[in-house]
Coordinates of C-alpha atoms in Angstrom, one line a residue:
Chain A
M1 CA 0.1 -0.1 0.0
N2 CA 1.3 3.4 -0.9
L3 CA 1.0 6.6 1.1
Y4 CA -1.9 7.7 -1.2
L5 CA -4.0 4.6 -0.6
A6 CA -3.3 5.0 3.1
L7 CA -4.2 8.6 3.3
L8 CA -7.3 7.8 1.3
R9 CA -8.3 4.9 3.7
V10 CA -7.6 7.2 6.7
Q11 CA -9.5 10.2 5.2
F12 CA -12.5 8.1 4.1
G13 CA -12.7 6.7 7.6
L14 CA -12.7 10.1 9.3
T15 CA -15.2 11.7 6.8
R16 CA -17.5 8.7 6.0
P17 CA -20.7 10.4 7.1
V18 CA -20.1 12.9 4.4
W19 CA -19.7 10.5 1.6
F20 CA -22.5 8.1 2.6
G21 CA -24.7 11.3 3.3
A22 CA -23.9 12.5 -0.3
V23 CA -24.8 9.1 -1.8
I24 CA -28.1 9.1 0.3
A25 CA -28.8 12.5 -0.9
V26 CA -28.5 11.4 -4.5
I27 CA -30.9 8.5 -4.0
A28 CA -33.2 11.1 -2.3
A29 CA -32.8 13.6 -5.3
Y30 CA -34.0 10.6 -7.7
A31 CA -36.7 9.3 -5.4
T32 CA -38.1 12.6 -4.3
P33 CA -40.5 13.0 -7.5
H34 CA -41.8 9.4 -6.9
L35 CA -42.3 9.3 -3.3
T36 CA -44.4 12.4 -3.0
P37 CA -47.7 11.2 -1.4
S38 CA -49.9 12.9 -4.2
T39 CA -47.9 11.4 -7.1
F40 CA -46.7 8.0 -5.5
G41 CA -46.8 5.4 -8.3
A42 CA -48.7 7.4 -10.6
W43 CA -46.0 7.6 -13.5
R44 CA -45.4 3.9 -13.3
E45 CA -49.2 3.5 -14.0
G46 CA -49.1 5.9 -16.9
G47 CA -51.4 8.4 -15.4
G48 CA -48.9 10.9 -14.2
D49 CA -48.4 14.5 -15.1
A50 CA -45.2 15.1 -17.1
G51 CA -45.3 18.9 -16.0
R52 CA -45.4 17.8 -12.3
L53 CA -42.8 15.3 -12.7
L54 CA -40.5 18.0 -14.3
S55 CA -41.1 20.6 -11.3
L56 CA -40.3 17.8 -8.7
S57 CA -37.2 16.8 -10.7
A58 CA -36.0 20.5 -10.2
V59 CA -36.1 19.9 -6.5
G60 CA -34.1 16.9 -7.0
G61 CA -31.6 18.9 -8.9
G62 CA -31.7 21.4 -5.9
I63 CA -30.7 18.6 -3.7
L64 CA -27.7 17.9 -6.0
I65 CA -26.5 21.4 -6.0
V66 CA -26.5 21.3 -2.2
T67 CA -24.6 18.0 -2.3
A68 CA -22.0 19.1 -4.6
L69 CA -21.4 22.2 -2.6
T70 CA -21.4 20.1 0.7
M71 CA -18.8 17.7 -0.8
A72 CA -16.5 20.4 -1.7
F73 CA -16.7 22.4 1.4
A74 CA -16.3 19.1 3.5
A75 CA -13.4 18.0 1.6
A76 CA -11.3 21.1 1.8
A77 CA -12.3 21.9 5.4
S78 CA -11.3 18.4 6.6
W79 CA -7.7 19.3 5.8
A80 CA -8.0 22.8 7.2
E81 CA -9.5 22.1 10.6
E82 CA -6.1 21.8 12.5
G83 CA -3.5 23.4 10.5
S84 CA -0.4 22.8 12.3
R85 CA -2.0 21.6 15.2
N86 CA -2.8 18.1 16.5
R87 CA -2.9 15.5 13.4
G88 CA -1.6 18.5 11.4
V89 CA 1.6 18.0 13.4
Y90 CA 1.7 14.5 12.4
L91 CA 1.1 15.0 8.8
M92 CA 3.6 17.9 8.5
A93 CA 6.3 15.6 10.5
L94 CA 6.0 13.0 7.6
P95 CA 9.1 13.0 5.4
L96 CA 7.3 14.8 2.5
E97 CA 7.7 18.1 0.6
R98 CA 5.1 20.4 1.5
W99 CA 3.6 20.4 -1.9
H100 CA 3.6 16.8 -2.0
L101 CA 1.7 16.4 1.1
A102 CA -0.8 19.0 -0.4
A103 CA -1.0 17.2 -3.5
L104 CA -1.9 14.0 -1.8
E105 CA -4.4 15.5 0.2
Y106 CA -6.0 17.1 -2.9
A107 CA -5.7 13.7 -4.8
V108 CA -7.6 12.2 -1.6
A109 CA -10.3 14.8 -1.9
V110 CA -10.8 14.3 -5.5
T111 CA -11.0 10.7 -5.4
L112 CA -13.5 10.7 -2.7
I113 CA -16.0 13.2 -4.6
L114 CA -15.0 11.1 -7.8
G115 CA -16.3 8.0 -5.7
V116 CA -19.7 9.8 -5.0
G117 CA -19.9 10.7 -9.0
L118 CA -19.4 7.0 -9.7
A119 CA -22.2 6.1 -7.3
M120 CA -24.4 8.8 -8.7
L121 CA -23.7 7.3 -12.3
I122 CA -24.7 3.9 -11.1
I123 CA -28.1 5.1 -9.2
G124 CA -28.9 7.2 -12.2
G125 CA -28.2 4.4 -14.6
A126 CA -30.5 2.2 -12.6
Y127 CA -33.2 4.9 -12.5
A128 CA -33.0 5.3 -16.2
M129 CA -33.2 1.7 -16.7
F130 CA -35.8 0.7 -14.4
V131 CA -38.3 3.6 -13.7
S132 CA -41.0 4.3 -16.4
L133 CA -41.4 7.9 -17.4
P134 CA -44.1 9.8 -19.0
P135 CA -43.7 9.7 -22.9
G136 CA -41.5 12.4 -23.9
L137 CA -39.3 12.7 -20.8
H138 CA -36.0 11.1 -20.4
A139 CA -33.3 10.7 -17.4
Y140 CA -30.0 12.0 -18.2
P141 CA -27.7 10.2 -15.5
V142 CA -24.4 10.6 -17.1
A143 CA -24.9 14.4 -17.7
I144 CA -26.1 15.1 -14.3
A145 CA -23.4 12.9 -12.6
V146 CA -20.7 14.7 -14.8
R147 CA -22.2 18.1 -13.8
T148 CA -22.4 17.5 -10.2
T149 CA -19.1 15.9 -10.0
G150 CA -17.5 18.5 -12.1
A151 CA -19.2 21.3 -10.0
S152 CA -17.9 19.9 -6.7
L153 CA -14.6 19.5 -8.0
L154 CA -14.5 23.1 -9.2
V155 CA -15.5 24.3 -5.6
L156 CA -13.0 22.2 -4.0
S157 CA -10.3 23.6 -6.3
L158 CA -11.4 27.1 -5.3
M159 CA -11.4 26.3 -1.5
F160 CA -8.5 23.9 -1.4
P161 CA -5.7 26.6 -1.5
L162 CA -7.7 28.5 1.0
S163 CA -7.4 25.6 3.4
R164 CA -3.7 25.4 3.2
L165 CA -3.2 29.0 4.0
N166 CA -2.7 28.3 7.7
V167 CA -0.4 25.4 7.6
G168 CA 2.9 26.4 9.3
A169 CA 1.3 29.1 11.2
Q170 CA 1.4 29.1 15.1
Q171 CA -1.8 30.7 15.7
V172 CA -4.2 29.0 13.3
T173 CA -7.5 29.7 14.8
A174 CA -6.9 33.4 15.4
R175 CA -5.4 33.8 12.0
T176 CA -8.2 32.2 10.4
T177 CA -10.7 34.3 12.1
V178 CA -8.9 37.5 11.3
M179 CA -8.9 36.4 7.6
L180 CA -12.5 35.5 7.4
L181 CA -13.3 38.8 9.2
V182 CA -11.5 40.8 6.7
A183 CA -13.1 38.7 3.9
L184 CA -16.5 39.4 5.3
A185 CA -15.8 43.1 5.8
G186 CA -14.7 43.4 2.3
L187 CA -17.6 41.6 1.0
G188 CA -19.8 43.9 3.0
L189 CA -18.2 47.0 1.8
W190 CA -18.5 45.8 -1.7
V191 CA -22.3 45.1 -1.5
L192 CA -22.6 48.6 0.2
L193 CA -20.7 50.3 -2.4
E194 CA -22.6 48.3 -5.3
S195 CA -26.1 49.2 -3.7
M196 CA -25.2 53.0 -3.7
G197 CA -24.1 52.9 -7.2
V198 CA -20.7 53.9 -6.4
V199 CA -19.1 50.6 -8.1
S200 CA -20.5 48.4 -10.5
I201 CA -18.1 45.3 -10.6
A202 CA -20.5 42.5 -9.5
R203 CA -22.6 42.1 -12.5
P204 CA -19.7 42.0 -15.1
V205 CA -17.7 39.8 -12.9
F206 CA -20.5 37.4 -12.5
R207 CA -21.4 37.6 -16.1
W208 CA -17.7 36.6 -16.9
A209 CA -17.5 33.8 -14.3
F210 CA -20.9 32.2 -15.1
S211 CA -20.7 32.9 -19.0
S212 CA -19.4 29.7 -21.4
G213 CA -15.8 29.5 -20.8
G214 CA -15.9 31.3 -17.4
P215 CA -14.6 29.4 -14.2
L216 CA -18.1 29.0 -12.9
H217 CA -19.9 28.1 -16.0
L218 CA -20.5 24.5 -14.9
W219 CA -22.7 25.7 -12.2
V220 CA -25.2 27.3 -14.6
G221 CA -27.5 25.3 -17.0
S222 CA -29.7 22.2 -16.2
W223 CA -29.6 20.5 -13.1
M224 CA -32.9 18.4 -14.2
L225 CA -32.6 14.6 -13.3
V226 CA -35.4 14.2 -15.7
D227 CA -36.2 16.4 -18.7
I228 CA -37.6 16.6 -22.1
Chain B
M1 CA 32.9 16.3 16.8
S2 CA 29.8 15.9 14.5
Y3 CA 26.6 17.1 15.5
A4 CA 23.3 15.7 14.9
I5 CA 21.6 19.1 15.5
E6 CA 23.0 22.4 14.9
T7 CA 21.4 25.9 15.1
R8 CA 23.0 29.2 14.7
G9 CA 21.6 32.4 15.7
L10 CA 18.0 30.8 15.3
G11 CA 15.3 33.5 16.1
R12 CA 11.4 33.4 15.8
V13 CA 8.9 36.0 17.4
L14 CA 6.4 33.7 19.2
G15 CA 4.1 36.3 20.6
K16 CA 3.8 39.6 22.3
G17 CA 7.2 40.2 24.2
F18 CA 8.5 36.7 23.8
E19 CA 10.8 35.3 21.1
L20 CA 13.5 32.8 20.5
R21 CA 16.8 34.8 20.4
D22 CA 20.1 33.8 18.9
V23 CA 19.6 30.0 19.9
N24 CA 22.7 28.0 19.2
L25 CA 22.5 24.5 19.8
N26 CA 25.2 21.8 19.2
V27 CA 23.8 18.3 19.9
P28 CA 26.7 15.7 19.7
T29 CA 25.9 12.6 17.3
G30 CA 25.3 9.6 19.7
S31 CA 24.5 11.7 22.8
I32 CA 21.4 11.8 25.0
Y33 CA 20.9 15.6 25.0
G34 CA 18.5 17.0 27.8
F35 CA 16.9 20.2 26.8
L36 CA 15.9 21.8 29.9
G37 CA 13.8 25.0 30.4
A38 CA 11.0 26.1 32.8
N39 CA 7.5 26.1 31.2
G40 CA 7.1 28.6 28.7
S41 CA 10.8 29.2 28.0
G42 CA 10.3 28.3 24.3
K43 CA 11.5 24.5 24.1
T44 CA 8.6 23.3 22.1
S45 CA 8.8 26.4 19.8
T46 CA 12.6 25.5 19.3
I47 CA 11.5 21.9 18.7
R48 CA 8.8 22.9 16.2
C49 CA 11.7 25.0 14.3
L50 CA 13.8 22.1 14.4
M51 CA 10.9 19.9 12.7
G52 CA 10.0 22.5 10.2
L53 CA 6.7 23.1 11.6
L54 CA 7.4 26.6 12.4
K55 CA 9.6 28.8 10.0
A56 CA 12.4 30.4 11.8
S57 CA 12.8 34.0 11.2
A58 CA 16.5 34.3 11.6
G59 CA 19.4 31.9 11.9
S60 CA 20.2 28.4 10.3
I61 CA 19.1 24.9 11.4
R62 CA 21.1 21.8 10.5
V63 CA 19.4 18.2 11.4
L64 CA 21.3 15.1 10.6
G65 CA 23.4 17.4 8.1
A66 CA 20.4 18.4 6.3
E67 CA 19.4 22.1 6.1
V68 CA 16.0 23.0 7.4
P69 CA 13.6 23.8 5.8
Q70 CA 15.4 23.2 2.4
Q71 CA 16.1 19.6 2.8
L72 CA 13.5 18.7 5.6
P73 CA 12.2 15.6 3.9
S74 CA 15.7 14.0 3.9
A75 CA 16.0 14.9 7.8
L76 CA 12.6 13.9 8.8
V77 CA 12.7 10.5 7.2
R78 CA 15.6 9.7 9.8
V79 CA 13.9 11.5 12.8
G80 CA 11.5 10.0 15.2
Y81 CA 9.4 12.7 16.8
V82 CA 7.3 12.6 20.0
P83 CA 5.5 16.0 20.2
E84 CA 4.3 17.3 23.6
K85 CA 0.3 16.4 22.7
L86 CA -1.2 13.7 21.1
H87 CA -1.3 14.3 17.5
L88 CA -2.3 11.1 15.8
F89 CA -5.6 10.4 14.1
E90 CA -7.9 9.9 16.9
K91 CA -10.7 8.1 15.3
L92 CA -8.2 5.4 13.9
T93 CA -7.3 2.1 16.1
V94 CA -3.9 1.6 17.5
E95 CA -3.4 -1.0 14.7
E96 CA -4.6 1.2 11.9
M97 CA -2.6 4.1 13.1
I98 CA 0.5 1.7 13.2
R99 CA -0.2 0.5 9.6
F100 CA -0.4 4.1 8.5
H101 CA 2.7 4.9 10.0
S102 CA 4.6 2.1 8.6
V103 CA 3.6 3.0 5.2
A104 CA 4.7 6.4 5.7
F105 CA 8.0 5.2 6.8
E106 CA 8.2 2.0 4.7
A107 CA 11.8 2.1 3.8
R108 CA 12.8 2.1 7.4
W109 CA 10.0 0.7 9.5
D110 CA 10.9 -2.4 11.7
A111 CA 7.7 -4.4 12.0
E112 CA 9.2 -6.8 14.5
R113 CA 10.3 -4.0 16.8
G114 CA 6.8 -2.3 16.3
E115 CA 4.9 -5.5 17.3
A116 CA 7.4 -6.2 20.1
L117 CA 6.7 -2.8 21.6
R118 CA 3.0 -3.1 21.1
R119 CA 3.1 -6.2 23.1
E120 CA 5.5 -4.7 25.7
F121 CA 3.4 -1.5 26.0
R122 CA 0.2 -3.8 26.2
L123 CA -1.7 -1.7 23.6
R124 CA -4.7 -3.6 22.1
P125 CA -4.7 -3.2 18.4
D126 CA -8.4 -2.7 18.2
T127 CA -8.7 0.2 20.6
K128 CA -9.5 3.6 19.1
I129 CA -6.8 6.2 19.7
Q130 CA -9.4 8.4 21.2
R131 CA -10.1 5.8 23.9
L132 CA -6.5 5.6 25.0
S133 CA -5.4 6.9 28.3
K134 CA -2.6 9.5 28.4
G135 CA 0.0 6.9 29.2
E136 CA -1.2 4.5 26.5
A137 CA -1.1 7.4 23.9
G138 CA 2.3 8.3 25.1
K139 CA 3.5 4.8 24.6
L140 CA 1.7 4.6 21.1
M141 CA 3.7 7.9 20.0
M142 CA 7.0 6.3 21.3
L143 CA 6.3 3.0 19.6
L144 CA 5.9 4.7 16.2
A145 CA 9.0 6.9 16.8
L146 CA 11.1 3.9 17.7
A147 CA 9.9 1.4 15.0
Q148 CA 10.8 3.7 12.2
R149 CA 14.5 3.2 13.3
P150 CA 15.3 6.7 13.7
E151 CA 18.9 8.1 13.8
L152 CA 17.7 10.9 15.8
L153 CA 15.0 10.9 18.5
I154 CA 13.2 14.3 19.2
L155 CA 11.2 14.1 22.4
D156 CA 9.1 16.9 23.5
E157 CA 8.2 16.3 27.1
P158 CA 7.6 12.7 26.4
T159 CA 6.9 11.6 30.1
D160 CA 4.9 14.7 31.0
G161 CA 1.8 13.9 33.1
L162 CA 2.7 10.2 32.9
D163 CA 2.7 8.0 36.1
P164 CA 6.0 6.7 37.3
V165 CA 5.3 3.1 36.0
V166 CA 4.6 4.3 32.4
R167 CA 7.4 7.0 32.6
R168 CA 9.8 4.3 33.4
D169 CA 8.5 1.9 30.7
V170 CA 8.8 4.8 28.0
L171 CA 12.2 5.8 29.0
S172 CA 13.3 2.1 29.3
A173 CA 12.3 1.7 25.5
V174 CA 14.2 4.7 24.4
L175 CA 17.3 3.6 26.2
D176 CA 17.1 0.1 24.9
Y177 CA 16.7 1.6 21.3
V178 CA 19.9 3.8 21.9
A179 CA 21.8 0.9 23.2
D180 CA 21.0 -1.1 20.3
A181 CA 20.8 1.5 17.5
G182 CA 23.3 4.1 18.9
A183 CA 20.9 7.0 18.0
T184 CA 21.2 10.4 19.1
V185 CA 18.4 11.7 21.5
F186 CA 17.2 15.2 22.0
I187 CA 14.9 15.1 25.0
S188 CA 13.2 18.3 26.4
S189 CA 11.7 18.4 30.0
H190 CA 11.2 20.4 32.9
L191 CA 11.6 17.3 35.1
V192 CA 15.3 17.8 35.8
F193 CA 15.6 14.8 38.0
E194 CA 14.6 12.5 34.9
L195 CA 17.0 14.0 32.6
E196 CA 19.9 13.7 35.3
R197 CA 19.7 9.9 35.0
I198 CA 19.8 9.4 31.4
C199 CA 21.4 12.5 29.6
D200 CA 25.1 12.9 28.9
W201 CA 24.7 16.6 27.6
V202 CA 22.4 19.2 28.7
G203 CA 21.3 22.6 27.3
V204 CA 19.3 25.2 29.3
L205 CA 16.8 27.5 27.7
D206 CA 15.4 30.4 29.4
A207 CA 13.2 33.1 28.0
G208 CA 14.1 32.0 24.4
T209 CA 17.7 32.0 24.9
I210 CA 20.3 29.3 25.5
V211 CA 21.9 30.0 29.0
A212 CA 24.0 27.0 29.2
E213 CA 25.1 24.1 27.1
L214 CA 27.6 21.3 28.4
P215 CA 28.3 17.7 29.2
M216 CA 26.1 16.6 32.0
Q217 CA 29.2 15.4 34.1
V218 CA 30.7 18.9 33.7
F219 CA 27.6 20.4 34.7
K220 CA 27.1 18.2 37.9
D221 CA 30.6 18.2 38.7
G222 CA 31.3 21.7 38.6
L223 CA 28.0 22.8 40.5
K224 CA 28.6 23.3 44.2
R225 CA 27.2 25.3 47.0
L226 CA 30.2 27.1 48.9
R227 CA 30.0 28.3 52.5
V228 CA 32.6 31.4 52.7
A229 CA 33.4 33.8 55.5
S230 CA 34.6 37.3 55.1
A231 CA 33.7 37.2 51.3
P232 CA 34.9 40.3 49.2
A233 CA 32.2 42.4 47.6
Q234 CA 33.8 41.9 44.1
L235 CA 35.3 38.9 42.7
P236 CA 37.1 40.0 39.5
D237 CA 39.5 37.0 39.3
A238 CA 37.6 34.1 40.4
P239 CA 38.4 30.9 38.4
F240 CA 34.8 29.7 39.0
V241 CA 31.4 31.1 37.8
V242 CA 29.6 32.6 40.8
L243 CA 25.8 31.9 39.8
G244 CA 24.3 33.3 43.1
R245 CA 25.4 34.4 46.5
H246 CA 23.5 35.4 49.6
T247 CA 24.5 36.0 53.2
T248 CA 23.5 33.4 55.9
L249 CA 24.9 34.0 59.4
G250 CA 27.1 37.0 60.2
S251 CA 29.6 37.3 57.6
V252 CA 29.2 33.9 56.0
E253 CA 27.8 33.9 52.7
E254 CA 26.5 30.9 50.7
W255 CA 27.6 30.8 46.9
V256 CA 26.2 28.6 44.2
V257 CA 29.2 28.2 41.6
R258 CA 29.7 26.5 38.4
G259 CA 33.0 25.2 37.0
W260 CA 34.4 24.2 40.4
N261 CA 37.3 21.8 41.1
P262 CA 39.2 21.0 44.4
S263 CA 42.3 22.9 43.3
M264 CA 40.4 26.1 43.3
Q265 CA 40.5 26.1 47.0
Q266 CA 43.9 28.1 46.9
W267 CA 42.1 31.0 45.3
F268 CA 40.4 31.7 48.7
D269 CA 43.8 32.1 50.4
G270 CA 44.7 35.0 47.9
A271 CA 41.5 36.4 48.0
S272 CA 41.6 37.0 51.8
C273 CA 38.5 35.2 52.5
E274 CA 38.0 31.7 54.1
L275 CA 36.3 28.8 52.5
R276 CA 34.3 26.9 55.2
D277 CA 32.4 24.2 53.1
V278 CA 32.1 22.6 49.9
I279 CA 28.7 21.0 49.2
D280 CA 27.4 18.9 46.2
L281 CA 24.3 20.2 44.3
D282 CA 22.0 17.9 42.5
L283 CA 21.1 18.9 38.9
E284 CA 17.8 20.5 40.0
E285 CA 19.3 23.0 42.3
G286 CA 22.1 23.8 39.8
F287 CA 19.4 24.4 37.2
V288 CA 17.2 26.6 39.5
E289 CA 20.4 28.8 40.2
L290 CA 21.4 28.9 36.8
L291 CA 18.1 30.2 35.7
R292 CA 18.3 32.6 38.7
A293 CA 21.6 33.8 37.7
A294 CA 20.4 34.1 34.1
R295 CA 17.5 36.2 34.9
R296 CA 19.4 38.6 37.1
R297 CA 22.0 39.1 34.2
E298 CA 18.9 39.8 31.9
E299 CA 17.5 42.3 34.5
G300 CA 20.7 44.1 34.9
R301 CA 21.0 44.7 31.3

């Protein structure tokens, strides 16, 4: 067993509730439209309303958005929790270059998210195979699994460097708190200035970030589990 | 003489009004070096600098010939480290933690020694680390450090808070390993009596500065309490270092000195004072007087 596998095993053991929770959330997202009391079994019997199924599928999509965000934050935060204290000390005392340790931690986080993505693919595939949908509607298990996994990895990649900022610092908690407060104060000032019309940065920034080719483009578009 | 640890002018600001200043350590290869200091003197921070956990703001560090932090991994692979506080994955079992550590130090891991120590320390493999007592956790950390066959053991207060039986077990394991592998041990503690028994070198840190570094035997042999009658106010040419002096009865003073040897009795004849008595001091008394003297010097600046 190499260190990557050992670290993967350890990290999976420590954050198991997150990954099992994510898989349960995926199952819930697919099941939600079918378990609603008013619609239970209706589509299977051919009497369902396609419009109602689509609107309930949007709820399932919302669950996936939350799941993608939760996985990313949990994966990044689990490495940041202690910085150079406690188990952070243990990891930093291993005979590895800092970049090597960070790369291992990132690879482990990516692997765990990909694992949920794979589970999602299997659950979605089974859904597409075994659930009867009203005529004209289709499940897109591959597309939604790729979108959820990709969106989660994207947020992880943005959050992970932040989680490493405190490594090596003496006062991890104090420094993190100061950084968060400065970030929040900056955000508050920005919102204030935007609302007063003093600056107008938000709209162009968001347009750029979410437009085709932008870094957050993956997050826009369809999160429907079932679509026409 | 070669050194397992060498620092030159090591410095690091640690908080308001407290810093490591010009720390020069010379830990001879193969020695058991006791790193003494009161609580809060900067011992743990110095060790964290040696381990690359804290970045020094001044000076240089060499551990087993490797520059820290530039060549840190090549040093760390040969260093067994037991920090002051439990630093392991608390949700893992003893067996899982040992397995993880053996992978991280694969090239040097001595599985046989690890298993022998686990049995000797009576650690159950299926016990979760968070359920271990303080003594058991200390033993597990020592097991991990020893089974990776280190050339240098860096132990930060490894027996602090442990009961005498566990303390003895842990130190015995260290001494057995040193006898077997000839490793260097750098052990920090404020338990002076403990270091007195096992160390052959001693370094004393106070308020972030090294105030003494010498062979344990020299430190112990030369430390005396002298009873002196009619002592002069100034001692410009004394061949020993007076760490402290105070009046007891009448004109009799008690001096705590370092660097004493019996031939120095002649000096008292020339200094027109009378040496009444020479009393051995144990390391703890010497340590206390050394710190008092260092603090007086610091206050006098």
